[in-house]
Short mmCIF file of N, CA, C and O in Angstrom, two decimals:
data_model
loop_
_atom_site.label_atom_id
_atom_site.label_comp_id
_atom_site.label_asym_id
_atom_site.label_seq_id
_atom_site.Cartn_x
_atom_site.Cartn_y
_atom_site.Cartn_z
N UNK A 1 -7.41 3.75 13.47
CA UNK A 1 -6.84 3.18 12.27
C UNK A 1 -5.57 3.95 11.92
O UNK A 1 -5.69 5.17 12.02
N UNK A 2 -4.33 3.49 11.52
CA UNK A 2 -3.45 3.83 11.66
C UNK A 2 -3.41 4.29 10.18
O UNK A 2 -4.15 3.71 9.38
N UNK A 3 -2.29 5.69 9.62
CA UNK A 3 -2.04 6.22 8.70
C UNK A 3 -0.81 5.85 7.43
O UNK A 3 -0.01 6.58 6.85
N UNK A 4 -1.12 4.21 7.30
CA UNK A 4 0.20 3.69 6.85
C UNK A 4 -0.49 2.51 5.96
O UNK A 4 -1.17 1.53 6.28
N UNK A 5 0.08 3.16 4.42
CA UNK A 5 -0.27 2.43 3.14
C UNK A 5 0.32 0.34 3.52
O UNK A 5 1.36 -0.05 4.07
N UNK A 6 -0.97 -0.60 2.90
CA UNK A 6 -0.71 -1.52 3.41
C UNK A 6 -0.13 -2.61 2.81
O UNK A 6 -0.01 -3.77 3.20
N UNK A 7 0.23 -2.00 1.69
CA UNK A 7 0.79 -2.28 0.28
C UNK A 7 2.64 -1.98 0.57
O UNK A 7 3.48 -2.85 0.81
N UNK A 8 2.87 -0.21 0.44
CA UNK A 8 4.10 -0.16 0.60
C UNK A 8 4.72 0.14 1.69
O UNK A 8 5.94 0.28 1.69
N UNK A 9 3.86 0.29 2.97
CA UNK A 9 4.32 0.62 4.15
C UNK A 9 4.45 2.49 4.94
O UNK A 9 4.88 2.90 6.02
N UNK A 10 3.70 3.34 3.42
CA UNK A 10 4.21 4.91 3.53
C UNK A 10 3.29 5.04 4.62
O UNK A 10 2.10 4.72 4.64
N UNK A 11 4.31 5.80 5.92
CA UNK A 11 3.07 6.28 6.55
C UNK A 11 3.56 7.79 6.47
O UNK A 11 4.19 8.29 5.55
N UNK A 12 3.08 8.48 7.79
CA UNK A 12 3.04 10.33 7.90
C UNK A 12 4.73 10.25 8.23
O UNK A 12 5.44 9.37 8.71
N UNK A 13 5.03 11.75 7.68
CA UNK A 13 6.29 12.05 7.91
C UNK A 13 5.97 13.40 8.56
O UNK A 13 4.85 13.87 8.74
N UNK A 14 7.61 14.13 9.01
CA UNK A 14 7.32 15.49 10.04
C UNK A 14 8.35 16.19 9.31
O UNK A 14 9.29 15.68 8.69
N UNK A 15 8.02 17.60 9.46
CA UNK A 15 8.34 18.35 9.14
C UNK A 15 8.11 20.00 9.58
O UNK A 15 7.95 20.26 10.77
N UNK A 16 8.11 20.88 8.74
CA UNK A 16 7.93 22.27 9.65
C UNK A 16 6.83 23.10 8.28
O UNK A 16 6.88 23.08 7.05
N UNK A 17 6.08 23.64 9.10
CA UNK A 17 5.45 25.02 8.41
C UNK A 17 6.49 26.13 8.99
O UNK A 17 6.89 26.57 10.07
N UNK A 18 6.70 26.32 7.44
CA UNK A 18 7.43 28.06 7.71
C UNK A 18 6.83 29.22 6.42
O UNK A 18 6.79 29.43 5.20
N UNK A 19 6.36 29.87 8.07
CA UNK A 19 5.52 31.30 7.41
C UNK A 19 6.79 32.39 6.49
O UNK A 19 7.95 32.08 6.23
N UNK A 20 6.10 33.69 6.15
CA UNK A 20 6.66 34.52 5.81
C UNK A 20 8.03 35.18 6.17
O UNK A 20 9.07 35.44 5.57
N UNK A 21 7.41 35.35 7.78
CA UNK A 21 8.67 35.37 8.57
C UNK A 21 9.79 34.43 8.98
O UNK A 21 10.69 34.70 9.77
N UNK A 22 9.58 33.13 8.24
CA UNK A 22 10.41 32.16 8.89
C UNK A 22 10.35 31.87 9.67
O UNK A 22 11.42 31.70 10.25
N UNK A 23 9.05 31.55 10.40
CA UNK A 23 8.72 31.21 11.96
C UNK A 23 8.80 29.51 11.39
O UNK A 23 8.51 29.27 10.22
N UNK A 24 9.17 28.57 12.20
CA UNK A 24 9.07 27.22 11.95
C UNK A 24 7.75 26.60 13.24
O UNK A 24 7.60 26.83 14.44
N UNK A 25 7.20 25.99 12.49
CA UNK A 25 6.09 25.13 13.41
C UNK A 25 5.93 23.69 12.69
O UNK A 25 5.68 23.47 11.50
N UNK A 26 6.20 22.62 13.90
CA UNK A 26 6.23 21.17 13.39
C UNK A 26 4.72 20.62 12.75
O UNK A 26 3.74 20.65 13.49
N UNK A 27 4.63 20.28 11.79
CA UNK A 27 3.54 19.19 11.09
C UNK A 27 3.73 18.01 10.91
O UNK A 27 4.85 17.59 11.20
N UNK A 28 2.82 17.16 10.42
CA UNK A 28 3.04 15.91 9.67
C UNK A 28 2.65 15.70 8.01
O UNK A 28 1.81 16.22 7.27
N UNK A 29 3.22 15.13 7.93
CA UNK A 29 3.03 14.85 6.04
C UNK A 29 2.22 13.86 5.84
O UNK A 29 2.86 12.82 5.95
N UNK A 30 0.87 13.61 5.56
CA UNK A 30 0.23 12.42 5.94
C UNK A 30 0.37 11.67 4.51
O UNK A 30 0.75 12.48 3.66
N UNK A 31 0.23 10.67 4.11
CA UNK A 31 0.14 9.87 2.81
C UNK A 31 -1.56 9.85 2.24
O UNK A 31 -2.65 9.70 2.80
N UNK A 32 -1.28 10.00 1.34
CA UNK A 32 -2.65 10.40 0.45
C UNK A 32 -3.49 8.76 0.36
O UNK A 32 -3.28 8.10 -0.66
N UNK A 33 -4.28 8.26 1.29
CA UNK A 33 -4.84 6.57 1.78
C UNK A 33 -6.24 6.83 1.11
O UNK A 33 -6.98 7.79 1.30
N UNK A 34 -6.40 5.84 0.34
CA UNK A 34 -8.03 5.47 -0.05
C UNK A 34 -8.28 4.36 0.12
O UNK A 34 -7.55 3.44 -0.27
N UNK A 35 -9.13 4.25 0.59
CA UNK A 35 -10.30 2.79 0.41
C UNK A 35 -10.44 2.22 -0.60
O UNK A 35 -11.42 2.53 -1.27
N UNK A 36 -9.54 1.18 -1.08
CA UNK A 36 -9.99 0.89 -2.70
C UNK A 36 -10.15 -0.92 -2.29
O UNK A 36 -9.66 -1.46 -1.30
N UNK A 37 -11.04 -1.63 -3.46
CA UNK A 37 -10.92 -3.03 -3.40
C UNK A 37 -10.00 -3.44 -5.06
O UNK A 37 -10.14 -2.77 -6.09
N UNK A 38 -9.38 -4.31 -4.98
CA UNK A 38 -8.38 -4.86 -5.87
C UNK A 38 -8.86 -6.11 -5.71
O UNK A 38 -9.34 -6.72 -4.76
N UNK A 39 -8.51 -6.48 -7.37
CA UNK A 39 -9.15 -7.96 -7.46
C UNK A 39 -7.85 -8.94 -7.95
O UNK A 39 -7.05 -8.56 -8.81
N UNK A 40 -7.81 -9.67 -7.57
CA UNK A 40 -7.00 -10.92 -7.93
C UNK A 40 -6.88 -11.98 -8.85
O UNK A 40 -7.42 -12.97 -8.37
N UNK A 41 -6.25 -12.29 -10.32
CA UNK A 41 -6.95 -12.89 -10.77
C UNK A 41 -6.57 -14.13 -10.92
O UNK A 41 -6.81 -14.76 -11.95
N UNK A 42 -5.87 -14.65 -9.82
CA UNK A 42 -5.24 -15.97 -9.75
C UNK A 42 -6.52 -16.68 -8.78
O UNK A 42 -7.36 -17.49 -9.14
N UNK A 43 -6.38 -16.24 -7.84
CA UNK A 43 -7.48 -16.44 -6.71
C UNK A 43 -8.96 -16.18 -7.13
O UNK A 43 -9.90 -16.86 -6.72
N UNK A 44 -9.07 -15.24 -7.89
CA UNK A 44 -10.92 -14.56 -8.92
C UNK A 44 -10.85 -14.28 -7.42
O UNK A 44 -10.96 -15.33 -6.78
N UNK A 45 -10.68 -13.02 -6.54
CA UNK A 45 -11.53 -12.97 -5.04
C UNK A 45 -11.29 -11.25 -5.56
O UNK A 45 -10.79 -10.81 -6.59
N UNK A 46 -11.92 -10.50 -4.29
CA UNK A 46 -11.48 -9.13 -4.23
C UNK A 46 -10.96 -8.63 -3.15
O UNK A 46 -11.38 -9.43 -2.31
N UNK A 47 -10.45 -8.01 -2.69
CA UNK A 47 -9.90 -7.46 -1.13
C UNK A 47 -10.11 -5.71 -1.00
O UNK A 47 -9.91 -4.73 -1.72
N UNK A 48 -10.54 -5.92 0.15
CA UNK A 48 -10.36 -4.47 0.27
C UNK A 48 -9.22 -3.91 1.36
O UNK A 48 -9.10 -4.27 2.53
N UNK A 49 -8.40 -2.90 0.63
CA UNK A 49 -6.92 -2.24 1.17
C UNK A 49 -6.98 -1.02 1.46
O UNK A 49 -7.95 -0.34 1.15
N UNK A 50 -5.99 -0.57 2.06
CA UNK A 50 -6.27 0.90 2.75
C UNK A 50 -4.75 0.87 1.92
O UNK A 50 -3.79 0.12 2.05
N UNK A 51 -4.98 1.96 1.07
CA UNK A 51 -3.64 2.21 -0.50
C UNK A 51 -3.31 3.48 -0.67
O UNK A 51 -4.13 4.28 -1.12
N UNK A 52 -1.99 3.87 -0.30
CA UNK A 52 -1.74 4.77 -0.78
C UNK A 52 -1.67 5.46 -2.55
O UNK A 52 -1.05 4.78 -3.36
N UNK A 53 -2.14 6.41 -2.90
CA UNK A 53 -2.46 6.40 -4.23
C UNK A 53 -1.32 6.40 -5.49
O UNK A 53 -1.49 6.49 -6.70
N UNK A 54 0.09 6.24 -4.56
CA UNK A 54 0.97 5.96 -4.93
C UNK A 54 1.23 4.80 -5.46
O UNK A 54 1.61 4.53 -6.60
N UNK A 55 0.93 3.96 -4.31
CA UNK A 55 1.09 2.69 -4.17
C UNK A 55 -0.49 1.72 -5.72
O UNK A 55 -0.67 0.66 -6.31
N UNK A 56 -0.94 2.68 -5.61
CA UNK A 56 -1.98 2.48 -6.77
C UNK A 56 -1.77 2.57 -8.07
O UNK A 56 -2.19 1.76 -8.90
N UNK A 57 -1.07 3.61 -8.32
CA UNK A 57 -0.32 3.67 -9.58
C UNK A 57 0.77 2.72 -9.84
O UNK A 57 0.95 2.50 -11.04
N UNK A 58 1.62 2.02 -8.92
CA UNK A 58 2.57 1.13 -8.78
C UNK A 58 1.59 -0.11 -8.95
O UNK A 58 1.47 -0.36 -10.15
N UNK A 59 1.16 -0.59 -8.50
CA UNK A 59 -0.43 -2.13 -8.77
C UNK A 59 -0.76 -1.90 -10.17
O UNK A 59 -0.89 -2.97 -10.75
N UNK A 60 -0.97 -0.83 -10.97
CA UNK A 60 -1.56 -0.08 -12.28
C UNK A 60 -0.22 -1.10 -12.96
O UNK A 60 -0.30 -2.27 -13.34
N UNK A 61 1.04 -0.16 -12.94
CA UNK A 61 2.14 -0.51 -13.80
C UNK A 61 2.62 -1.36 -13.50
O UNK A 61 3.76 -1.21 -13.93
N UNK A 62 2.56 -2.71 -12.77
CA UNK A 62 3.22 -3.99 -12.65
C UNK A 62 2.35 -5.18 -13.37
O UNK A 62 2.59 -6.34 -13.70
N UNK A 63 1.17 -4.29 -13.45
CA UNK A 63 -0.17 -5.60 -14.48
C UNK A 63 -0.94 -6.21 -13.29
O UNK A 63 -0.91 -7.42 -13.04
N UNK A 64 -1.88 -4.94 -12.30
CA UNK A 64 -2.35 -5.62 -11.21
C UNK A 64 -2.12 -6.26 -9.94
O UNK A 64 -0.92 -6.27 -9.64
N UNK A 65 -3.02 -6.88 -8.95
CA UNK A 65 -2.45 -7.12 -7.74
C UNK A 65 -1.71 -8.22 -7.39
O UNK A 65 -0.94 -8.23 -6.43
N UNK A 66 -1.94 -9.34 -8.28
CA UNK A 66 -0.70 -10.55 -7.85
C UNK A 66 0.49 -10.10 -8.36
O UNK A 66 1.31 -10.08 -7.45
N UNK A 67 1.05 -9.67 -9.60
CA UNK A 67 2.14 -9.16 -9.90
C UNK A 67 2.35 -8.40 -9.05
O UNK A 67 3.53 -8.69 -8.84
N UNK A 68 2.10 -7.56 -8.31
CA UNK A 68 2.89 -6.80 -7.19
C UNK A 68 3.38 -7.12 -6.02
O UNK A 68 4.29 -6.56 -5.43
N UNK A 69 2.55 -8.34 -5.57
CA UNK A 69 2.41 -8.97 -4.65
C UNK A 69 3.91 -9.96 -4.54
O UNK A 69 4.86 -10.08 -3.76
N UNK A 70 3.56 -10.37 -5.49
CA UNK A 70 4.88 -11.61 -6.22
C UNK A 70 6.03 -10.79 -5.88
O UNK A 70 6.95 -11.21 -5.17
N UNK A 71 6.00 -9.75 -6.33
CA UNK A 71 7.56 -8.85 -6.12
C UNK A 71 7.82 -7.75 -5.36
O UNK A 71 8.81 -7.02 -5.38
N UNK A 72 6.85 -7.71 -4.68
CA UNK A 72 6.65 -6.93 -2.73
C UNK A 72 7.69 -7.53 -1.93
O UNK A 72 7.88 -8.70 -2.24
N UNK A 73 8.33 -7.16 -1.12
CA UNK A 73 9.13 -7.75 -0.22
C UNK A 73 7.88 -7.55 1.26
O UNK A 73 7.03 -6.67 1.32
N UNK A 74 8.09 -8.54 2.22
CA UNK A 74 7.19 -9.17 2.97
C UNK A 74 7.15 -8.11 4.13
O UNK A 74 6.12 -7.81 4.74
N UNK A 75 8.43 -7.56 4.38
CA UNK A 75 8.95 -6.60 5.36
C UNK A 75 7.67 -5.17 4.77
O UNK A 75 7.28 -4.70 5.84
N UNK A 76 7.31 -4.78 4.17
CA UNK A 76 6.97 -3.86 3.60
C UNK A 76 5.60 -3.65 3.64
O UNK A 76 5.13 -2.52 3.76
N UNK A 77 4.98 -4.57 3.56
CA UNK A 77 3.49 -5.54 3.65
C UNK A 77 2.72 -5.22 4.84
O UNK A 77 3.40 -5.36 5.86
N UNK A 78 1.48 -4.82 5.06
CA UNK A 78 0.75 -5.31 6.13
C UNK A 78 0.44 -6.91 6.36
O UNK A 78 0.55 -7.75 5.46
N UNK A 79 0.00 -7.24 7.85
CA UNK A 79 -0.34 -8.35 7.53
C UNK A 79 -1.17 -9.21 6.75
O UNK A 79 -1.00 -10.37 6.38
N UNK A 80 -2.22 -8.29 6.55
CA UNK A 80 -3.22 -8.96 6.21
C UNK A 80 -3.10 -8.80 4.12
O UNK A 80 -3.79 -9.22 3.19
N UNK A 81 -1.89 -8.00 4.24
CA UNK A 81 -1.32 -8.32 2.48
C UNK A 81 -0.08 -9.83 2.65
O UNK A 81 -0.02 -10.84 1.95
N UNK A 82 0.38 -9.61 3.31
CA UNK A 82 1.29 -10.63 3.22
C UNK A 82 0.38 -12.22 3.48
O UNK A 82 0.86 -13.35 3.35
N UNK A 83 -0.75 -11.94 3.81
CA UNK A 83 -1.62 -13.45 3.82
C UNK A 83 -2.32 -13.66 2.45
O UNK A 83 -2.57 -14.81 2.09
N UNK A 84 -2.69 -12.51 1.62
CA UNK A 84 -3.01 -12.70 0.24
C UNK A 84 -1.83 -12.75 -0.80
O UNK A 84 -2.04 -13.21 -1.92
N UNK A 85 -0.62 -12.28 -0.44
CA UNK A 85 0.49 -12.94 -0.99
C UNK A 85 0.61 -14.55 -0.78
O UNK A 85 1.03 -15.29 -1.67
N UNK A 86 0.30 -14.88 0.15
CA UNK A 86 0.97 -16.14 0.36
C UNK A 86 -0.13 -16.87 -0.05
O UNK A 86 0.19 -18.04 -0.24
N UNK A 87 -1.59 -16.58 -0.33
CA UNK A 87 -2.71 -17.90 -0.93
C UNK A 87 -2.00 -17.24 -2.17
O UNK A 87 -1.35 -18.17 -2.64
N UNK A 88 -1.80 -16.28 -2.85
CA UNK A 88 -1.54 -16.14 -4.18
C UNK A 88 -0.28 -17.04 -4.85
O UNK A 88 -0.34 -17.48 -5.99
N UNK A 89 0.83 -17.24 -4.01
CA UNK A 89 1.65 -18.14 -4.01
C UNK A 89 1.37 -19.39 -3.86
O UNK A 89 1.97 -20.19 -4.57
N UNK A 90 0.46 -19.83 -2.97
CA UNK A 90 -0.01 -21.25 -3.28
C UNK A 90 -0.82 -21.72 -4.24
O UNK A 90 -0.77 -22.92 -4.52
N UNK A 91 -2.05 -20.49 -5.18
CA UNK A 91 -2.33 -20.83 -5.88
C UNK A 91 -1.67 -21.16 -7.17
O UNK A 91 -2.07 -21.97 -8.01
N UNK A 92 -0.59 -20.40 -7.19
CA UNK A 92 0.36 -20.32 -8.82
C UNK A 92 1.42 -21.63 -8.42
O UNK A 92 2.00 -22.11 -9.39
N UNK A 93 1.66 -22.10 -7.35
CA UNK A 93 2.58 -23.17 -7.16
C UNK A 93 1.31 -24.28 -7.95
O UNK A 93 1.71 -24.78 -8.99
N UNK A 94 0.02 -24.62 -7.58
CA UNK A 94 -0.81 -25.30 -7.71
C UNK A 94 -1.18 -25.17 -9.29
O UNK A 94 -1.28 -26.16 -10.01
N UNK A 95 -1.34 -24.05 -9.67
CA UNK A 95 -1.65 -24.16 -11.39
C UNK A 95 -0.37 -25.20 -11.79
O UNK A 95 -0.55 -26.35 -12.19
N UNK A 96 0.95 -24.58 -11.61
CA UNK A 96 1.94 -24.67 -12.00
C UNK A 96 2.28 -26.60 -12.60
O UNK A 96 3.37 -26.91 -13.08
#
């Protein structure tokens, strides 16, 4: 399973441990990923996402998961978000 939020796309970054002495040794920066389910309330369904907790606080302050969704760019998205974007879009074309 790969290390990359499926919401905003953050995955691990690289960088260096440097000790006392200034010795440099390469790491990775991994993104802080939880298992969370988010509910929808256009659709009433729930999903479960692999979320960076970043990306959680961002879903928090937009008013939940279709509002974020709505204004996610698609490039950014896993697939399997960009397919609950798009029933979420057909459902609000359909209220509409």
């Amino acid at each position: 399973m790969s290390r990359v939020c499926e919401l905003t796309g953050k995955g691990p970054m690289t960088g260096n441990n440097v000790s006392h002495a200034n010795n440099k040794t390469r790491r990775r920066f991994l993104p802080n990923l939880s298992e969370v389910t988010l509910g929808s309330d256009v659709l009433d369904r729930r999903f479960r996402l692999r979320v960076s907790n970043a990306a959680l606080r961002t879903v928090d302050h937009r008013g939940g998961l279709d509002a974020f969704l709505t204004r996610a760019k698609e490039a950014d998205l896993s697939p399997k978000a960009v397919k609950i974007k798009r029933e979420i879009e057909k459902a609000q074309a359909a209220q509409a």
